Coordinates of C-alpha atoms in Angstrom, one line a residue:
M1 CA -25.5 -19.7 -7.6
T2 CA -23.8 -21.2 -5.0
V3 CA -21.7 -18.8 -3.0
P4 CA -18.8 -19.6 -0.4
A5 CA -19.9 -21.4 2.8
L6 CA -19.6 -18.4 4.7
T7 CA -22.5 -16.0 5.4
F8 CA -22.9 -13.0 3.1
S9 CA -24.8 -10.2 3.7
D10 CA -27.7 -9.5 0.6
D11 CA -25.3 -6.6 -1.1
Q12 CA -22.3 -8.9 -1.2
A13 CA -24.2 -11.9 -2.2
Q14 CA -25.6 -9.8 -5.2
A15 CA -21.8 -8.4 -5.4
F16 CA -20.9 -12.0 -5.6
D17 CA -23.0 -12.6 -8.4
Q18 CA -22.3 -9.6 -10.3
V19 CA -18.8 -11.0 -10.5
A20 CA -19.2 -14.3 -11.4
E21 CA -21.3 -13.3 -14.1
M22 CA -19.3 -11.0 -15.6
L23 CA -16.4 -13.8 -15.1
R24 CA -18.7 -16.4 -16.9
E25 CA -19.1 -14.1 -19.3
A26 CA -15.3 -14.1 -19.9
G27 CA -15.0 -17.9 -19.9
V28 CA -14.4 -18.4 -16.2
D29 CA -17.9 -20.4 -14.3
L30 CA -17.1 -19.8 -10.8
E31 CA -20.1 -22.6 -10.3
D32 CA -18.7 -25.3 -12.2
G33 CA -15.1 -24.8 -11.9
L34 CA -14.7 -24.2 -15.6
C35 CA -12.0 -22.3 -17.2
L36 CA -12.6 -21.9 -21.0
P37 CA -9.4 -20.6 -23.2
P38 CA -9.1 -16.5 -22.9
K39 CA -10.8 -15.1 -26.1
E40 CA -10.7 -11.6 -27.8
G41 CA -13.9 -9.2 -26.8
P42 CA -14.9 -6.0 -25.3
S43 CA -13.0 -5.5 -22.0
R44 CA -15.2 -5.7 -19.0
V45 CA -14.8 -2.9 -15.9
L46 CA -16.9 -3.8 -12.6
G47 CA -16.9 -1.6 -9.7
L48 CA -17.5 -2.3 -6.5
T49 CA -17.6 0.1 -3.9
G50 CA -18.7 0.8 0.0
K51 CA -18.1 2.7 3.1
A52 CA -15.5 0.8 5.7
G53 CA -16.9 -2.2 7.5
S54 CA -18.9 -2.9 4.4
G55 CA -17.0 -5.9 3.6
K56 CA -15.2 -5.3 0.5
T57 CA -11.9 -7.3 1.6
L58 CA -14.0 -10.5 2.7
L59 CA -15.5 -10.2 -0.2
L60 CA -12.5 -9.9 -2.4
S61 CA -10.8 -12.4 -0.4
E62 CA -13.5 -15.1 -1.6
L63 CA -13.6 -14.2 -5.3
V64 CA -10.0 -14.9 -5.1
K65 CA -10.8 -18.3 -3.2
A66 CA -13.3 -19.2 -5.8
L67 CA -11.2 -17.9 -8.7
E68 CA -8.2 -20.5 -7.1
G69 CA -11.0 -23.6 -7.1
A70 CA -11.6 -23.1 -10.2
G71 CA -8.0 -23.4 -11.5
V72 CA -7.1 -20.1 -12.3
D73 CA -3.5 -18.8 -11.6
I74 CA -2.4 -16.2 -9.3
V75 CA -0.1 -14.0 -11.0
S76 CA 2.3 -12.0 -8.2
G77 CA 4.9 -9.4 -9.2
D78 CA 7.8 -11.3 -7.7
Y79 CA 7.8 -14.1 -10.9
E80 CA 5.8 -15.0 -14.2
S81 CA 6.2 -18.6 -15.2
K82 CA 5.8 -19.4 -18.7
R83 CA 2.1 -20.3 -18.6
G84 CA 0.4 -21.6 -21.7
R85 CA -2.0 -19.4 -24.1
D86 CA -5.3 -20.9 -22.5
T87 CA -4.1 -20.9 -18.9
R88 CA -6.1 -18.4 -17.2
T89 CA -4.5 -15.8 -14.5
L90 CA -5.5 -13.5 -11.4
A91 CA -3.6 -10.6 -10.4
V92 CA -4.6 -8.4 -6.9
L93 CA -3.2 -4.9 -6.8
A94 CA -3.2 -2.6 -4.3
P95 CA -1.5 1.0 -5.5
T96 CA 0.5 0.9 -2.4
N97 CA 2.8 -1.2 -0.3
K98 CA 1.6 -0.9 2.5
A99 CA -2.1 -1.9 0.7
A100 CA -0.9 -4.8 -0.4
S101 CA 0.7 -5.5 3.0
V102 CA -3.0 -5.3 4.7
L103 CA -4.3 -7.5 1.9
R104 CA -1.4 -10.2 2.1
M105 CA -1.8 -10.2 6.0
R106 CA -5.1 -11.4 5.6
G107 CA -4.3 -14.0 3.4
V108 CA -4.9 -12.2 0.2
P109 CA -1.9 -12.8 -2.6
A110 CA -1.9 -8.8 -3.3
T111 CA 0.8 -7.2 -4.8
T112 CA 1.6 -3.4 -6.1
I113 CA 0.3 -2.0 -9.4
H114 CA 4.1 -1.1 -10.2
R115 CA 4.8 -4.6 -9.7
I116 CA 2.2 -5.9 -12.7
I117 CA 3.4 -3.1 -14.6
Y118 CA 7.2 -3.9 -14.4
T119 CA 8.3 -7.5 -14.5
P120 CA 11.3 -8.9 -13.4
V121 CA 13.9 -10.4 -15.6
Y122 CA 15.3 -13.5 -14.3
D123 CA 19.1 -15.2 -14.7
P124 CA 18.4 -17.9 -16.8
E125 CA 20.2 -20.5 -14.6
Y126 CA 18.4 -19.5 -11.6
E127 CA 15.4 -19.3 -13.4
K128 CA 15.4 -23.3 -13.7
I129 CA 14.8 -23.4 -9.9
A130 CA 11.5 -20.7 -10.1
E131 CA 10.0 -23.2 -12.8
W132 CA 10.8 -26.1 -10.5
L133 CA 9.5 -24.8 -7.8
T134 CA 6.1 -23.6 -9.3
G135 CA 6.0 -27.6 -11.2
E136 CA 6.5 -26.9 -14.7
G137 CA 10.6 -28.1 -14.4
E138 CA 12.3 -31.0 -12.8
Q139 CA 14.8 -30.4 -9.6
P140 CA 18.0 -28.3 -11.1
E141 CA 21.5 -29.4 -10.4
L142 CA 23.5 -26.4 -9.3
E143 CA 26.9 -26.3 -8.4
E144 CA 26.5 -23.4 -6.1
L145 CA 23.7 -24.8 -4.7
T146 CA 23.2 -27.8 -2.0
E147 CA 20.5 -30.6 -2.0
E148 CA 19.6 -29.1 1.4
A149 CA 19.8 -25.1 -0.3
L150 CA 17.2 -26.2 -2.5
A151 CA 15.1 -28.3 0.3
R152 CA 14.9 -24.9 2.2
A153 CA 14.1 -23.2 -1.3
R154 CA 10.9 -25.5 -1.3
A155 CA 9.9 -24.9 2.2
S156 CA 9.9 -21.5 2.0
Y157 CA 7.9 -21.5 -1.6
E158 CA 5.2 -23.8 0.1
L159 CA 4.9 -21.5 3.0
H160 CA 4.8 -18.0 1.1
K161 CA 4.7 -18.5 -2.4
S162 CA 7.4 -16.3 -3.2
I163 CA 9.8 -16.6 -5.5
P164 CA 12.2 -14.2 -4.4
A165 CA 11.5 -15.4 -0.8
A166 CA 12.6 -19.4 -1.7
L167 CA 15.8 -18.3 -3.2
A168 CA 16.6 -16.0 -0.2
A169 CA 16.0 -18.8 1.9
A170 CA 18.9 -20.6 -0.2
G171 CA 21.4 -18.3 0.3
L172 CA 21.0 -16.2 -2.8
R173 CA 20.1 -12.4 -3.0
G174 CA 18.1 -10.3 -5.3
S175 CA 20.9 -9.0 -7.1
D176 CA 22.2 -13.2 -8.1
F177 CA 18.4 -14.0 -9.5
I178 CA 17.0 -10.5 -11.1
T179 CA 18.8 -9.0 -13.8
G180 CA 16.3 -6.1 -14.3
W181 CA 13.3 -4.9 -15.0
K182 CA 11.0 -4.0 -18.2
R183 CA 7.7 -2.7 -18.8
R184 CA 5.0 -5.4 -19.0
D185 CA 4.8 -6.5 -23.2
E186 CA 1.2 -8.8 -23.3
P187 CA -1.6 -8.4 -21.6
L188 CA -3.1 -10.4 -18.8
D189 CA -6.4 -11.6 -18.2
I190 CA -8.3 -10.9 -14.3
G191 CA -7.3 -7.8 -12.4
F192 CA -8.9 -6.9 -9.1
V193 CA -7.8 -3.6 -7.5
D194 CA -8.1 -2.8 -3.9
E195 CA -8.2 0.9 -2.4
A196 CA -8.9 1.7 -6.2
S197 CA -10.2 5.5 -5.3
M198 CA -6.6 6.2 -5.2
L199 CA -6.3 5.6 -8.9
D200 CA -6.0 8.3 -11.1
D201 CA -7.3 8.2 -14.8
R202 CA -3.7 7.4 -16.4
Q203 CA -3.4 4.6 -13.7
F204 CA -6.6 3.6 -15.0
E205 CA -6.0 3.3 -18.7
D206 CA -2.8 1.6 -18.1
L207 CA -4.6 -1.2 -15.9
K208 CA -7.4 -1.6 -19.0
E209 CA -4.8 -1.7 -21.5
I210 CA -3.1 -4.9 -19.2
F211 CA -6.4 -6.4 -17.5
P212 CA -9.4 -7.1 -20.5
N213 CA -11.6 -8.2 -17.1
L214 CA -11.2 -5.4 -14.5
V215 CA -12.7 -5.4 -10.6
L216 CA -12.3 -2.3 -8.5
F217 CA -13.1 -2.5 -4.8
G218 CA -13.1 0.9 -3.0
D219 CA -14.6 3.7 -0.7
P220 CA -16.4 6.3 -2.2
A221 CA -16.1 8.5 0.9
Q222 CA -12.5 9.0 0.6
L223 CA -11.0 12.0 -0.8
A224 CA -10.3 11.8 -4.7
P225 CA -6.4 11.7 -6.2
V226 CA -5.5 15.5 -5.6
N227 CA -5.3 15.6 -9.4
Q228 CA -8.5 14.5 -10.5
S229 CA -11.0 17.5 -9.0
G230 CA -13.1 15.2 -6.8
Q231 CA -13.8 13.1 -9.2
M232 CA -12.9 9.2 -8.9
V233 CA -12.4 6.2 -11.9
F234 CA -15.8 4.8 -10.3
D235 CA -17.7 8.4 -11.4
G236 CA -17.2 7.3 -14.9
L237 CA -18.5 3.9 -14.8
K238 CA -22.3 3.5 -15.9
P239 CA -24.5 2.8 -13.0
E240 CA -25.0 -1.0 -14.3
H241 CA -21.3 -1.4 -14.0
K242 CA -21.0 -0.6 -10.3
L243 CA -22.7 -1.8 -6.9
E244 CA -22.6 0.0 -3.5
L245 CA -21.9 -2.5 -0.7
H246 CA -23.3 -1.4 2.6
R247 CA -21.9 -1.6 6.2
I248 CA -22.6 -5.5 7.9
H249 CA -23.4 -4.5 11.4
R250 CA -23.1 -8.0 12.5
Q251 CA -19.0 -8.1 11.6
T252 CA -18.1 -4.4 12.9
A253 CA -20.7 -4.7 16.0
D254 CA -19.3 -3.2 18.7
N255 CA -16.6 -1.1 16.5
P256 CA -16.5 2.5 18.2
I257 CA -13.8 3.4 15.4
L258 CA -16.3 2.8 12.7
D259 CA -19.2 4.0 14.3
L260 CA -17.7 7.4 14.3
A261 CA -16.5 7.3 10.6
H262 CA -19.8 6.1 9.8
A263 CA -21.7 9.1 11.6
L264 CA -19.7 11.6 9.4
A265 CA -22.6 10.9 6.7
D266 CA -25.0 12.7 8.9
P267 CA -25.5 16.1 7.0
D268 CA -26.9 17.9 10.1
L269 CA -23.6 17.1 12.0
T270 CA -21.0 19.9 13.3
F271 CA -17.7 19.8 13.5
D272 CA -18.5 20.6 17.2
T273 CA -20.9 17.9 17.7
F274 CA -18.8 15.4 16.2
E275 CA -16.1 16.2 19.0
R276 CA -18.5 15.6 21.8
M277 CA -19.6 12.7 20.3
V278 CA -15.9 11.4 20.3
E279 CA -15.0 12.6 23.6
Q280 CA -18.4 10.6 25.1
T281 CA -16.8 7.3 23.1
A282 CA -13.6 7.9 24.5
Q283 CA -15.3 8.1 28.3
R284 CA -16.9 4.6 27.5
D285 CA -14.0 3.0 25.6
D286 CA -10.2 2.7 26.0
R287 CA -10.1 1.6 21.8
V288 CA -11.4 6.0 21.4
V289 CA -8.7 8.7 23.1
L290 CA -9.3 11.7 23.8
A291 CA -5.7 12.7 23.6
Q292 CA -4.6 16.5 24.9
R293 CA -1.3 15.9 23.0
V294 CA 1.1 13.6 20.5
E295 CA 2.0 10.9 21.7
V296 CA 5.7 11.2 20.1
D297 CA 6.3 7.2 20.9
L298 CA 3.4 6.6 18.4
M299 CA 4.8 8.5 15.6
A300 CA 8.3 6.3 14.7
R301 CA 5.8 3.5 13.0
S302 CA 2.3 5.5 12.3
P303 CA 2.8 9.2 11.2
V304 CA 0.3 11.7 12.8
L305 CA -2.5 12.6 10.4
V306 CA -2.7 16.5 9.2
W307 CA -4.6 18.4 6.8
R308 CA -2.1 21.6 6.3
N309 CA 1.2 21.0 5.2
A310 CA 2.5 23.8 7.6
T311 CA 1.0 21.4 10.7
R312 CA 3.4 18.5 9.0
I313 CA 6.2 20.7 9.4
R314 CA 6.2 21.6 12.7
L315 CA 5.7 18.2 14.1
L316 CA 8.3 16.3 12.4
N317 CA 10.8 19.4 13.4
A318 CA 9.4 18.6 17.0
F319 CA 9.6 15.0 16.7
R320 CA 13.5 15.3 15.8
M321 CA 13.8 17.9 19.0
V322 CA 12.9 16.3 21.1
H323 CA 14.9 12.9 19.8
G324 CA 18.1 14.9 20.1
A325 CA 18.8 14.4 16.8
P326 CA 21.4 16.4 14.7
E327 CA 21.0 18.6 12.1
D328 CA 23.6 16.9 9.6
S329 CA 22.7 13.3 9.7
L330 CA 19.8 10.7 10.9
L331 CA 19.2 8.7 13.5
P332 CA 18.4 5.0 13.1
G333 CA 14.5 4.5 13.6
E334 CA 13.6 7.7 11.9
P335 CA 10.7 7.4 9.6
L336 CA 10.6 8.7 5.9
I337 CA 8.5 8.8 3.2
C338 CA 9.5 8.1 -0.4
D339 CA 8.9 11.0 -2.5
G340 CA 9.7 9.9 -5.9
I341 CA 12.8 8.9 -8.0
E342 CA 15.1 11.3 -9.3
L343 CA 17.0 9.9 -12.2
P344 CA 18.1 10.9 -15.5
L345 CA 16.0 9.1 -18.5
K346 CA 19.7 7.2 -19.4
H347 CA 19.2 5.5 -15.7
R348 CA 15.9 3.8 -16.6
K349 CA 16.6 0.5 -15.2
K350 CA 18.3 1.7 -12.3
R351 CA 14.7 3.5 -11.8
L352 CA 12.6 0.5 -12.3
D353 CA 15.2 -1.8 -9.7
L354 CA 15.0 0.8 -7.2
E355 CA 10.5 1.2 -7.5
A356 CA 10.6 -2.9 -8.1
R357 CA 12.3 -3.3 -4.5
G358 CA 9.2 -1.1 -3.2
L359 CA 10.8 2.6 -3.2
I360 CA 7.7 4.2 -4.8
K361 CA 5.9 7.4 -4.2
G362 CA 4.3 7.5 -1.2
A363 CA 6.1 3.9 0.3
Q364 CA 6.8 4.1 4.5
V365 CA 10.8 3.2 5.4
I366 CA 12.0 3.4 8.1
Y367 CA 15.8 4.4 8.2
L368 CA 18.5 1.8 9.4
G369 CA 22.0 3.7 9.3
P370 CA 24.0 5.3 6.5
G371 CA 25.4 2.6 3.9
R372 CA 29.2 2.0 3.0
K373 CA 29.6 5.1 0.5
P374 CA 28.5 8.5 1.2
G375 CA 25.2 9.6 0.2
F376 CA 23.8 5.7 0.5
S377 CA 21.2 4.5 3.7
R378 CA 19.8 1.4 4.2
L379 CA 16.3 1.6 4.9
H380 CA 13.2 -1.0 6.0
V381 CA 10.5 -0.5 3.1
V382 CA 7.9 -1.0 5.3
G383 CA 5.0 -3.4 4.0
A384 CA 7.4 -4.7 1.2
P385 CA 7.9 -8.6 0.9
E386 CA 11.5 -8.5 1.1
P387 CA 11.8 -4.9 3.1
Q388 CA 15.6 -4.3 3.6
V389 CA 17.1 -2.1 1.0
S390 CA 20.4 -0.1 0.4
A391 CA 20.3 2.5 -2.0
A392 CA 21.4 6.2 -3.2
S393 CA 19.1 8.6 -1.2
I394 CA 18.1 12.3 -1.3
V395 CA 16.7 13.0 2.2
K396 CA 14.5 16.6 2.8
I397 CA 13.9 17.6 5.9
E398 CA 11.7 20.8 5.6
K399 CA 11.3 23.9 8.2
P400 CA 9.4 26.0 9.2
D401 CA 8.8 29.8 7.4
E402 CA 11.7 28.4 4.9
E403 CA 11.2 28.1 1.5
E404 CA 14.1 25.1 0.9
P405 CA 14.0 22.2 3.0
F406 CA 17.2 21.4 5.0
I407 CA 19.5 18.1 3.7
P408 CA 21.3 16.2 5.8
Y409 CA 22.6 13.2 3.8
A410 CA 22.2 12.9 0.3
A411 CA 23.6 11.4 -3.1
R412 CA 23.4 13.8 -6.1
M413 CA 20.5 11.6 -7.6
G414 CA 18.5 8.4 -6.5
A415 CA 15.4 8.0 -4.2
T416 CA 14.3 11.1 -2.6
F417 CA 12.4 10.8 1.1
L418 CA 10.8 13.3 3.4
H419 CA 10.3 12.9 6.8
G420 CA 7.7 10.5 7.6
A421 CA 6.7 11.2 11.5
A422 CA 3.7 13.1 10.1
V423 CA 1.5 13.0 7.1
T424 CA -1.4 14.6 5.1
I425 CA -4.5 12.8 5.4
H426 CA -4.1 13.1 1.3
K427 CA -1.0 10.4 1.9
A428 CA -2.2 8.3 4.4
Q429 CA -4.9 7.2 2.1
G430 CA -4.6 2.9 1.3
S431 CA -2.4 2.8 4.5
Q432 CA -3.9 1.5 8.2
W433 CA -2.0 1.2 11.2
D434 CA -2.9 -0.4 14.9
D435 CA -3.0 2.8 16.4
V436 CA -3.2 6.2 14.6
Q437 CA -3.2 10.1 16.0
V438 CA -5.4 12.2 14.0
F439 CA -4.3 16.5 14.7
A440 CA -8.2 18.0 15.2
P441 CA -6.9 21.4 15.3
D442 CA -6.4 21.4 11.7
L443 CA -9.7 19.5 11.1
F444 CA -11.6 22.6 13.2
V445 CA -9.7 24.7 10.7
A446 CA -11.0 22.9 7.5
A447 CA -14.9 23.3 9.2
R448 CA -14.1 26.7 10.1
M449 CA -13.3 27.7 6.2
G450 CA -16.5 26.2 5.6
R451 CA -14.9 24.2 1.8
S452 CA -16.8 21.6 0.2
E453 CA -15.4 18.5 -1.8
A454 CA -17.9 16.4 -4.6
G455 CA -21.2 18.2 -2.4
Q456 CA -19.6 17.3 1.0
P457 CA -17.9 19.3 3.8
L458 CA -14.3 18.9 3.6
W459 CA -13.4 18.4 7.1
K460 CA -16.1 15.0 7.3
R461 CA -14.1 13.8 3.9
L462 CA -10.8 14.4 6.0
A463 CA -12.3 13.1 8.9
Y464 CA -13.3 9.7 7.8
V465 CA -9.9 9.3 5.7
A466 CA -8.2 9.8 9.0
I467 CA -10.3 7.7 11.1
T468 CA -10.4 4.7 9.1
R469 CA -6.5 4.4 9.1
A470 CA -7.0 3.3 12.3
Q471 CA -7.3 -0.8 12.7
S472 CA -7.0 -1.0 16.7
R473 CA -7.0 2.7 18.4
L474 CA -7.8 6.0 17.9
Y475 CA -6.6 9.1 18.8
W476 CA -7.9 12.3 18.3
V477 CA -5.8 15.2 19.2
V478 CA -7.6 18.0 20.3
R479 CA -4.3 20.4 21.6
N480 CA -0.9 21.5 20.0
R481 CA 1.1 19.5 22.5
L482 CA 3.7 16.9 22.4
A483 CA 4.2 14.3 24.6
K484 CA 7.7 13.3 25.9
P485 CA 9.4 10.3 24.7
Q486 CA 9.4 7.3 27.0
T487 CA 11.2 5.6 24.7
G488 CA 14.5 6.1 22.1
L489 CA 13.7 5.5 18.4
R490 CA 14.8 1.5 17.5
I491 CA 15.4 -0.8 14.4
D492 CA 15.7 -4.4 16.3
D493 CA 12.0 -4.7 16.3
L494 CA 11.9 -4.7 12.3
G495 CA 12.0 -8.2 10.5
G496 CA 13.5 -8.8 6.9
T497 CA 16.8 -9.8 6.2
P498 CA 19.9 -7.8 6.2
A499 CA 20.2 -5.0 3.1
P500 CA 21.4 -6.0 0.4
L501 CA 24.4 -4.2 -1.0
A502 CA 23.5 -4.5 -4.6
L503 CA 22.0 -1.5 -5.3
E504 CA 25.4 0.0 -3.8
S505 CA 27.6 -2.1 -6.1
E506 CA 25.8 -1.7 -9.2
T507 CA 26.0 2.2 -9.2
D508 CA 29.6 1.9 -9.3
G509 CA 29.5 3.3 -13.1
L510 CA 27.2 5.8 -12.6
P511 CA 27.9 9.5 -12.1
G512 CA 26.7 10.7 -8.4
L513 CA 26.0 7.8 -7.2

């Protein structure tokens, strides 16, 4: 068949054709640009795997373009139009906000799995604007919105293809037009899932219920979910339903970070030999740094990656100490990691609201300051389409050699957070940062213990995941030291509209919020 104009590698072209054949069986012909109405039939799942640099994201992007060119509608997590029964749709998904934002920055309209499973309920009055923007209705006449405001909404939508962003440009807040969230009742059509190595069995089953046509993109060399006993969802697919891509040297040439990552595949490579390889690479290329200490200034935006939890706790407390952070409060600019939502079942709507705004487990957050009410925090959710929110928060700061965490700032229930200056390599999966610091003494301990996972030394899997989180520069930290900060914590570099206060006002009637 005819593939896109860019030059594919042989295995990329084979993968494109395999996906195209799967979609043709489902009634979407990429070659002829033909979309037949969806029909009942067996579900289809295809796994496309490959290590870093194998071209998975490029392939995903070209497949999305081909589907759009064939007339398939893109479904996002912010608004779903009233489509006809014959309309074919595609949703591009990632497990985390950060992973979805990486795709969006590359021009792929991605959203989180959670935002697809739970859909927003729009106020009927403002839904007229969404219908107009998506070409399904006439321009509405609303007393509270001028022609100029609607023009701003139109311009924003043409640029970002986001209904919430367009309504925000018209002067509305999310709490004005989204009245709640509900679990999806009707199935969708075609689903592409990036970073699928992070999926557990339950998420996989949920996705198969929603998407009769599912394509999984993932890296088999990463760490399996902690509750999967070293297994990934790819492992359960039949051989004819999965295809592995290999590194595309012409696209990743002269990339010392990927060279180091792929060197870990050598079964005879020891930790000492690998560390000498890092040192030699650092001597000839400044994109790899053999660091004698942890750079504290980088920790506010990209956490130090560690294996052991005890190391993480020591580093985050050292980070707070060098910044002079008081024990009874947080400083604006301190990084946090969402550890879940602590709300009783009767407040399910509030839980969905928080999660839909990006406060899902594992989300990276920057603390902006206290909210208007005790226990509330203003937060910047990294990678979320609308990053600034204000919500009831429970912040837990673990202390070395103490069983119970110190809680400097908390509501009785709400979104829970751990400090984010350092995170475990497991939790870093699905994220990428320009600069990444890897705490090598932890990996040395893993190597000395001789532990294995899925038949490979654990230290190599940890090192591979940690190294491939770096987009521009890798710091391989070899000593347990912390540099002094050169600048203070800051929040003026964070984008996004001011944090809406709706999450505060809507909880006035809830006990403890």
